[in-house]
Amino acid sequence: MVNQGLPIVGIKRLSLSDYPGKICANLIIPGCNFRCPYCSERELIFDFIPMPKISEDEVIAFLHPRLGFLDGVCLTGGEPTIHRELPAFLERLKSIGSLVKLDTNGSHPRRLAHILGRKLVDYVAMDVKLPLKKYQETVSCSISVSELLESIQLIRRSGVDYEFRTTVVPGLVDEKDLLEIANTLRGSKRYVLQRFKPGLTMSEACAAIEPYSVEVMSHFRDLVAPYVGEAKLRV
């Protein structure tokens, strides 16, 4: 079978918020091995096979002449690391001088180790969705806690800029959970708490959940702050 390259189903041509401190384009990578009930990207998991794909060449042709105005790209999804074609595409991005941010759930530490070891990314954002002992019951698939921990340690030791982040979903993530996650991440550079946004979600039960207030989110941030170098809030 001919390698068709990394599947890419969308380009957000300009983002001021997805890559901290940088102006970037977002590349949407479909497919995911998790089934988080609050995920808002259902179509990227179940409906991406018939979606029109954007070739790697088209992405390079779009990005290369815009570098200078754009600092680089953010690869998000979906879960980019499920695709074996990812490292080769990252090499192409680096070859044209692009900065690269990678969003990941941390479930593929060997691929992540290769990417970090080759310095193919400049920033990694890993979602730590729950206390590790609660993953199995929530993401509805087989999870290796040891592999998640391995990814956390790889990122921390890599020398690449990074953040860990948790989407704080009422009914799934509470104060006790956040303290347990923060303890797992103790000593990490940056931990970001993201406010849940209701809408079209994987599980209909999550669609109408009322998010925590900004005041409660600020309280959560203050609770986890002593564990990490920097605790941030995204609302």
PDB file of C-alpha atoms in Angstrom:
ATOM      1  CA  MET A   1       0.000   0.000   0.000  1.00  0.00           C
ATOM      2  CA  VAL A   2       1.271   3.460  -0.894  1.00  0.00           C
ATOM      3  CA  ASN A   3       1.911   5.701   2.103  1.00  0.00           C
ATOM      4  CA  GLN A   4      -0.483   8.614   1.759  1.00  0.00           C
ATOM      5  CA  GLY A   5       1.208  10.610   4.509  1.00  0.00           C
ATOM      6  CA  LEU A   6      -0.276  11.901   7.723  1.00  0.00           C
ATOM      7  CA  PRO A   7      -4.069  12.280   7.514  1.00  0.00           C
ATOM      8  CA  ILE A   8      -4.999  15.949   7.896  1.00  0.00           C
ATOM      9  CA  VAL A   9      -8.639  16.992   7.671  1.00  0.00           C
ATOM     10  CA  GLY A  10      -8.491  20.702   8.421  1.00  0.00           C
ATOM     11  CA  ILE A  11      -6.370  23.830   8.689  1.00  0.00           C
ATOM     12  CA  LYS A  12      -7.225  26.721  10.958  1.00  0.00           C
ATOM     13  CA  ARG A  13      -5.166  29.361   9.220  1.00  0.00           C
ATOM     14  CA  LEU A  14      -4.603  31.654  12.188  1.00  0.00           C
ATOM     15  CA  SER A  15      -4.669  31.126  15.941  1.00  0.00           C
ATOM     16  CA  LEU A  16      -3.470  33.472  18.653  1.00  0.00           C
ATOM     17  CA  SER A  17      -4.346  31.160  21.544  1.00  0.00           C
ATOM     18  CA  ASP A  18      -3.407  27.557  20.769  1.00  0.00           C
ATOM     19  CA  TYR A  19       0.393  27.912  20.934  1.00  0.00           C
ATOM     20  CA  PRO A  20       1.353  29.985  23.986  1.00  0.00           C
ATOM     21  CA  GLY A  21       3.163  33.161  22.994  1.00  0.00           C
ATOM     22  CA  LYS A  22       3.111  32.324  19.282  1.00  0.00           C
ATOM     23  CA  ILE A  23       1.009  32.950  16.193  1.00  0.00           C
ATOM     24  CA  CYS A  24       0.234  29.629  14.572  1.00  0.00           C
ATOM     25  CA  ALA A  25      -1.910  27.671  12.181  1.00  0.00           C
ATOM     26  CA  ASN A  26      -3.735  24.607  13.507  1.00  0.00           C
ATOM     27  CA  LEU A  27      -3.617  21.281  11.700  1.00  0.00           C
ATOM     28  CA  ILE A  28      -6.524  18.972  12.545  1.00  0.00           C
ATOM     29  CA  ILE A  29      -5.467  15.329  12.749  1.00  0.00           C
ATOM     30  CA  PRO A  30      -8.342  12.800  12.911  1.00  0.00           C
ATOM     31  CA  GLY A  31      -8.708   9.592  14.870  1.00  0.00           C
ATOM     32  CA  CYS A  32      -8.346   8.893  18.583  1.00  0.00           C
ATOM     33  CA  ASN A  33      -7.913   5.838  20.786  1.00  0.00           C
ATOM     34  CA  PHE A  34      -9.805   7.420  23.709  1.00  0.00           C
ATOM     35  CA  ARG A  35     -13.573   7.796  24.062  1.00  0.00           C
ATOM     36  CA  CYS A  36     -13.849  10.628  26.561  1.00  0.00           C
ATOM     37  CA  PRO A  37     -17.553  11.313  27.201  1.00  0.00           C
ATOM     38  CA  TYR A  38     -17.091  15.100  27.189  1.00  0.00           C
ATOM     39  CA  CYS A  39     -15.077  15.214  23.943  1.00  0.00           C
ATOM     40  CA  SER A  40     -16.421  17.788  21.483  1.00  0.00           C
ATOM     41  CA  GLU A  41     -14.710  16.252  18.436  1.00  0.00           C
ATOM     42  CA  ARG A  42     -16.923  13.218  17.874  1.00  0.00           C
ATOM     43  CA  GLU A  43     -16.719  13.477  14.084  1.00  0.00           C
ATOM     44  CA  LEU A  44     -12.923  13.236  14.191  1.00  0.00           C
ATOM     45  CA  ILE A  45     -13.227   9.862  15.893  1.00  0.00           C
ATOM     46  CA  PHE A  46     -16.117   8.155  14.123  1.00  0.00           C
ATOM     47  CA  ASP A  47     -16.615   9.960  10.819  1.00  0.00           C
ATOM     48  CA  PHE A  48     -13.143  10.912   9.607  1.00  0.00           C
ATOM     49  CA  ILE A  49     -12.509   8.129   7.078  1.00  0.00           C
ATOM     50  CA  PRO A  50     -14.728   9.668   4.349  1.00  0.00           C
ATOM     51  CA  MET A  51     -13.627  13.215   5.204  1.00  0.00           C
ATOM     52  CA  PRO A  52     -11.661  15.005   2.461  1.00  0.00           C
ATOM     53  CA  LYS A  53      -7.970  14.978   3.329  1.00  0.00           C
ATOM     54  CA  ILE A  54      -5.409  17.747   2.921  1.00  0.00           C
ATOM     55  CA  SER A  55      -2.083  16.465   1.662  1.00  0.00           C
ATOM     56  CA  GLU A  56       1.210  17.111   3.395  1.00  0.00           C
ATOM     57  CA  ASP A  57       2.378  18.937   0.266  1.00  0.00           C
ATOM     58  CA  GLU A  58      -0.613  21.290   0.446  1.00  0.00           C
ATOM     59  CA  VAL A  59       0.170  22.079   4.076  1.00  0.00           C
ATOM     60  CA  ILE A  60       3.816  22.816   3.305  1.00  0.00           C
ATOM     61  CA  ALA A  61       2.805  24.994   0.342  1.00  0.00           C
ATOM     62  CA  PHE A  62       0.438  26.955   2.585  1.00  0.00           C
ATOM     63  CA  LEU A  63       2.796  27.280   5.526  1.00  0.00           C
ATOM     64  CA  HIS A  64       6.222  27.909   4.017  1.00  0.00           C
ATOM     65  CA  PRO A  65       5.581  31.351   2.467  1.00  0.00           C
ATOM     66  CA  ARG A  66       3.746  32.492   5.606  1.00  0.00           C
ATOM     67  CA  LEU A  67       6.534  31.721   8.057  1.00  0.00           C
ATOM     68  CA  GLY A  68       7.652  35.017   9.461  1.00  0.00           C
ATOM     69  CA  PHE A  69       4.094  36.106  10.022  1.00  0.00           C
ATOM     70  CA  LEU A  70       3.192  32.695  11.403  1.00  0.00           C
ATOM     71  CA  ASP A  71       5.625  31.269  13.928  1.00  0.00           C
ATOM     72  CA  GLY A  72       4.564  27.719  13.234  1.00  0.00           C
ATOM     73  CA  VAL A  73       1.827  25.133  13.601  1.00  0.00           C
ATOM     74  CA  CYS A  74      -0.102  23.287  16.271  1.00  0.00           C
ATOM     75  CA  LEU A  75      -1.010  19.664  15.541  1.00  0.00           C
ATOM     76  CA  THR A  76      -4.197  18.778  17.349  1.00  0.00           C
ATOM     77  CA  GLY A  77      -7.079  16.385  16.930  1.00  0.00           C
ATOM     78  CA  GLY A  78      -8.069  13.755  17.541  1.00  0.00           C
ATOM     79  CA  GLU A  79      -4.817  12.185  18.708  1.00  0.00           C
ATOM     80  CA  PRO A  80      -1.881  12.796  16.354  1.00  0.00           C
ATOM     81  CA  THR A  81       0.428  10.166  17.893  1.00  0.00           C
ATOM     82  CA  ILE A  82      -1.731   7.217  16.820  1.00  0.00           C
ATOM     83  CA  HIS A  83      -0.419   7.744  13.287  1.00  0.00           C
ATOM     84  CA  ARG A  84       2.929   6.204  12.347  1.00  0.00           C
ATOM     85  CA  GLU A  85       3.332   8.870   9.643  1.00  0.00           C
ATOM     86  CA  LEU A  86       3.590  11.640  12.256  1.00  0.00           C
ATOM     87  CA  PRO A  87       7.389  11.751  12.801  1.00  0.00           C
ATOM     88  CA  ALA A  88       8.177  11.992   9.087  1.00  0.00           C
ATOM     89  CA  PHE A  89       5.739  14.869   8.657  1.00  0.00           C
ATOM     90  CA  LEU A  90       7.203  16.662  11.661  1.00  0.00           C
ATOM     91  CA  GLU A  91      10.609  16.370  10.001  1.00  0.00           C
ATOM     92  CA  ARG A  92       9.171  18.114   6.949  1.00  0.00           C
ATOM     93  CA  LEU A  93       7.805  20.920   9.101  1.00  0.00           C
ATOM     94  CA  LYS A  94      11.122  21.407  10.863  1.00  0.00           C
ATOM     95  CA  SER A  95      12.995  21.367   7.543  1.00  0.00           C
ATOM     96  CA  ILE A  96      11.222  24.578   6.470  1.00  0.00           C
ATOM     97  CA  GLY A  97      11.929  26.309   9.775  1.00  0.00           C
ATOM     98  CA  SER A  98       8.510  25.972  11.379  1.00  0.00           C
ATOM     99  CA  LEU A  99       7.970  25.860  15.104  1.00  0.00           C
ATOM    100  CA  VAL A 100       5.785  22.892  16.052  1.00  0.00           C
ATOM    101  CA  LYS A 101       3.417  22.371  18.972  1.00  0.00           C
ATOM    102  CA  LEU A 102       1.974  18.909  19.530  1.00  0.00           C
ATOM    103  CA  ASP A 103      -1.211  18.146  21.465  1.00  0.00           C
ATOM    104  CA  THR A 104      -1.345  14.588  22.809  1.00  0.00           C
ATOM    105  CA  ASN A 105      -3.088  12.324  25.296  1.00  0.00           C
ATOM    106  CA  GLY A 106       0.209  10.631  26.140  1.00  0.00           C
ATOM    107  CA  SER A 107      -0.888   7.111  25.244  1.00  0.00           C
ATOM    108  CA  HIS A 108       1.981   6.385  22.807  1.00  0.00           C
ATOM    109  CA  PRO A 109       5.205   6.992  24.747  1.00  0.00           C
ATOM    110  CA  ARG A 110       7.481   5.184  22.302  1.00  0.00           C
ATOM    111  CA  ARG A 111       6.419   7.383  19.406  1.00  0.00           C
ATOM    112  CA  LEU A 112       6.597  10.398  21.692  1.00  0.00           C
ATOM    113  CA  ALA A 113      10.115   9.419  22.786  1.00  0.00           C
ATOM    114  CA  HIS A 114      11.216   9.271  19.144  1.00  0.00           C
ATOM    115  CA  ILE A 115       9.706  12.684  18.426  1.00  0.00           C
ATOM    116  CA  LEU A 116      11.217  14.293  21.519  1.00  0.00           C
ATOM    117  CA  GLY A 117      14.581  12.624  21.030  1.00  0.00           C
ATOM    118  CA  ARG A 118      14.819  13.966  17.489  1.00  0.00           C
ATOM    119  CA  LYS A 119      13.713  17.453  18.617  1.00  0.00           C
ATOM    120  CA  LEU A 120      10.848  17.380  16.107  1.00  0.00           C
ATOM    121  CA  VAL A 121       8.605  19.542  18.291  1.00  0.00           C
ATOM    122  CA  ASP A 122       9.129  22.764  20.213  1.00  0.00           C
ATOM    123  CA  TYR A 123       6.184  22.551  22.607  1.00  0.00           C
ATOM    124  CA  VAL A 124       4.088  19.648  23.892  1.00  0.00           C
ATOM    125  CA  ALA A 125       0.685  19.890  25.571  1.00  0.00           C
ATOM    126  CA  MET A 126      -0.333  16.618  27.219  1.00  0.00           C
ATOM    127  CA  ASP A 127      -3.841  16.129  28.530  1.00  0.00           C
ATOM    128  CA  VAL A 128      -3.934  14.517  31.959  1.00  0.00           C
ATOM    129  CA  LYS A 129      -7.637  13.962  32.001  1.00  0.00           C
ATOM    130  CA  LEU A 130      -8.154  12.341  35.395  1.00  0.00           C
ATOM    131  CA  PRO A 131      -6.323  10.716  38.268  1.00  0.00           C
ATOM    132  CA  LEU A 132      -4.589   7.811  36.576  1.00  0.00           C
ATOM    133  CA  LYS A 133      -6.601   5.184  38.476  1.00  0.00           C
ATOM    134  CA  LYS A 134      -9.843   6.620  37.015  1.00  0.00           C
ATOM    135  CA  TYR A 135      -8.857   6.540  33.332  1.00  0.00           C
ATOM    136  CA  GLN A 136     -10.101   3.052  32.538  1.00  0.00           C
ATOM    137  CA  GLU A 137     -13.664   3.681  33.684  1.00  0.00           C
ATOM    138  CA  THR A 138     -13.944   7.062  31.965  1.00  0.00           C
ATOM    139  CA  VAL A 139     -12.221   6.884  28.571  1.00  0.00           C
ATOM    140  CA  SER A 140     -13.885   3.545  27.714  1.00  0.00           C
ATOM    141  CA  CYS A 141     -10.853   1.779  26.290  1.00  0.00           C
ATOM    142  CA  SER A 142      -7.839  -0.175  27.462  1.00  0.00           C
ATOM    143  CA  ILE A 143      -5.322   2.162  29.110  1.00  0.00           C
ATOM    144  CA  SER A 144      -1.807   1.496  30.367  1.00  0.00           C
ATOM    145  CA  VAL A 145      -1.202   3.716  33.384  1.00  0.00           C
ATOM    146  CA  SER A 146       2.510   2.955  33.145  1.00  0.00           C
ATOM    147  CA  GLU A 147       2.572   4.304  29.582  1.00  0.00           C
ATOM    148  CA  LEU A 148       0.839   7.511  30.647  1.00  0.00           C
ATOM    149  CA  LEU A 149       3.385   7.948  33.438  1.00  0.00           C
ATOM    150  CA  GLU A 150       6.182   7.227  30.978  1.00  0.00           C
ATOM    151  CA  SER A 151       4.916   9.996  28.692  1.00  0.00           C
ATOM    152  CA  ILE A 152       4.752  12.438  31.601  1.00  0.00           C
ATOM    153  CA  GLN A 153       8.352  11.680  32.525  1.00  0.00           C
ATOM    154  CA  LEU A 154       9.541  11.826  28.914  1.00  0.00           C
ATOM    155  CA  ILE A 155       8.039  15.274  28.479  1.00  0.00           C
ATOM    156  CA  ARG A 156       9.446  16.557  31.768  1.00  0.00           C
ATOM    157  CA  ARG A 157      12.971  15.374  30.917  1.00  0.00           C
ATOM    158  CA  SER A 158      12.969  16.327  27.246  1.00  0.00           C
ATOM    159  CA  GLY A 159      14.175  19.918  27.437  1.00  0.00           C
ATOM    160  CA  VAL A 160      11.232  20.842  25.197  1.00  0.00           C
ATOM    161  CA  ASP A 161       8.782  23.450  26.480  1.00  0.00           C
ATOM    162  CA  TYR A 162       5.566  21.864  27.711  1.00  0.00           C
ATOM    163  CA  GLU A 163       2.366  21.986  29.670  1.00  0.00           C
ATOM    164  CA  PHE A 164       0.092  19.423  31.231  1.00  0.00           C
ATOM    165  CA  ARG A 165      -3.592  20.268  31.183  1.00  0.00           C
ATOM    166  CA  THR A 166      -6.910  19.046  32.521  1.00  0.00           C
ATOM    167  CA  THR A 167     -10.387  19.900  31.276  1.00  0.00           C
ATOM    168  CA  VAL A 168     -12.349  20.286  34.503  1.00  0.00           C
ATOM    169  CA  VAL A 169     -15.742  18.661  33.889  1.00  0.00           C
ATOM    170  CA  PRO A 170     -18.283  18.838  36.744  1.00  0.00           C
ATOM    171  CA  GLY A 171     -19.316  15.335  37.782  1.00  0.00           C
ATOM    172  CA  LEU A 172     -16.122  13.824  36.382  1.00  0.00           C
ATOM    173  CA  VAL A 173     -13.353  15.971  37.862  1.00  0.00           C
ATOM    174  CA  ASP A 174     -13.565  17.519  41.311  1.00  0.00           C
ATOM    175  CA  GLU A 175     -11.247  19.162  43.821  1.00  0.00           C
ATOM    176  CA  LYS A 176      -9.936  15.857  45.164  1.00  0.00           C
ATOM    177  CA  ASP A 177      -9.190  14.640  41.638  1.00  0.00           C
ATOM    178  CA  LEU A 178      -7.269  17.806  40.783  1.00  0.00           C
ATOM    179  CA  LEU A 179      -5.123  17.505  43.887  1.00  0.00           C
ATOM    180  CA  GLU A 180      -4.345  13.891  42.998  1.00  0.00           C
ATOM    181  CA  ILE A 181      -3.394  14.879  39.445  1.00  0.00           C
ATOM    182  CA  ALA A 182      -1.286  17.764  40.745  1.00  0.00           C
ATOM    183  CA  ASN A 183       0.559  15.374  43.035  1.00  0.00           C
ATOM    184  CA  THR A 184       1.313  13.122  40.057  1.00  0.00           C
ATOM    185  CA  LEU A 185       2.627  16.180  38.208  1.00  0.00           C
ATOM    186  CA  ARG A 186       4.531  17.541  41.217  1.00  0.00           C
ATOM    187  CA  GLY A 187       7.553  19.579  40.124  1.00  0.00           C
ATOM    188  CA  SER A 188       6.351  20.004  36.535  1.00  0.00           C
ATOM    189  CA  LYS A 189       6.893  23.295  34.760  1.00  0.00           C
ATOM    190  CA  ARG A 190       3.309  24.199  33.904  1.00  0.00           C
ATOM    191  CA  TYR A 191      -0.186  22.880  34.663  1.00  0.00           C
ATOM    192  CA  VAL A 192      -3.234  24.359  32.932  1.00  0.00           C
ATOM    193  CA  LEU A 193      -6.839  23.942  34.064  1.00  0.00           C
ATOM    194  CA  GLN A 194      -9.332  24.311  31.225  1.00  0.00           C
ATOM    195  CA  ARG A 195     -12.966  25.161  31.811  1.00  0.00           C
ATOM    196  CA  PHE A 196     -15.379  22.671  30.267  1.00  0.00           C
ATOM    197  CA  LYS A 197     -17.508  24.037  27.434  1.00  0.00           C
ATOM    198  CA  PRO A 198     -20.862  22.277  26.969  1.00  0.00           C
ATOM    199  CA  GLY A 199     -22.235  21.519  23.544  1.00  0.00           C
ATOM    200  CA  LEU A 200     -22.036  18.606  21.123  1.00  0.00           C
ATOM    201  CA  THR A 201     -20.187  15.951  23.113  1.00  0.00           C
ATOM    202  CA  MET A 202     -19.406  12.256  22.768  1.00  0.00           C
ATOM    203  CA  SER A 203     -21.961  11.430  25.445  1.00  0.00           C
ATOM    204  CA  GLU A 204     -25.322  13.173  25.368  1.00  0.00           C
ATOM    205  CA  ALA A 205     -25.228  13.197  29.159  1.00  0.00           C
ATOM    206  CA  CYS A 206     -22.324  15.656  29.052  1.00  0.00           C
ATOM    207  CA  ALA A 207     -23.870  18.027  26.534  1.00  0.00           C
ATOM    208  CA  ALA A 208     -25.821  20.072  29.062  1.00  0.00           C
ATOM    209  CA  ILE A 209     -23.431  19.967  32.017  1.00  0.00           C
ATOM    210  CA  GLU A 210     -23.140  23.373  33.653  1.00  0.00           C
ATOM    211  CA  PRO A 211     -19.447  24.354  33.782  1.00  0.00           C
ATOM    212  CA  TYR A 212     -17.767  25.333  37.001  1.00  0.00           C
ATOM    213  CA  SER A 213     -17.870  29.085  37.523  1.00  0.00           C
ATOM    214  CA  VAL A 214     -14.758  31.146  36.883  1.00  0.00           C
ATOM    215  CA  GLU A 215     -14.549  31.726  40.630  1.00  0.00           C
ATOM    216  CA  VAL A 216     -14.512  27.987  41.341  1.00  0.00           C
ATOM    217  CA  MET A 217     -11.972  27.428  38.577  1.00  0.00           C
ATOM    218  CA  SER A 218      -9.762  30.121  40.098  1.00  0.00           C
ATOM    219  CA  HIS A 219     -10.029  28.331  43.447  1.00  0.00           C
ATOM    220  CA  PHE A 220      -8.964  25.068  41.792  1.00  0.00           C
ATOM    221  CA  ARG A 221      -5.982  26.803  40.191  1.00  0.00           C
ATOM    222  CA  ASP A 222      -4.884  28.158  43.551  1.00  0.00           C
ATOM    223  CA  LEU A 223      -5.137  24.666  45.058  1.00  0.00           C
ATOM    224  CA  VAL A 224      -2.828  23.067  42.492  1.00  0.00           C
ATOM    225  CA  ALA A 225      -0.383  25.981  42.249  1.00  0.00           C
ATOM    226  CA  PRO A 226       1.958  24.810  45.055  1.00  0.00           C
ATOM    227  CA  TYR A 227       2.649  21.561  43.198  1.00  0.00           C
ATOM    228  CA  VAL A 228       3.993  23.038  39.952  1.00  0.00           C
ATOM    229  CA  GLY A 229       6.123  25.861  38.630  1.00  0.00           C
ATOM    230  CA  GLU A 230       3.180  27.651  37.029  1.00  0.00           C
ATOM    231  CA  ALA A 231      -0.563  27.025  37.348  1.00  0.00           C
ATOM    232  CA  LYS A 232      -2.758  28.639  34.706  1.00  0.00           C
ATOM    233  CA  LEU A 233      -6.443  28.904  33.935  1.00  0.00           C
ATOM    234  CA  ARG A 234      -8.097  28.813  30.507  1.00  0.00           C
ATOM    235  CA  VAL A 235     -11.737  29.780  30.501  1.00  0.00           C
TER     236      VAL A 235
END
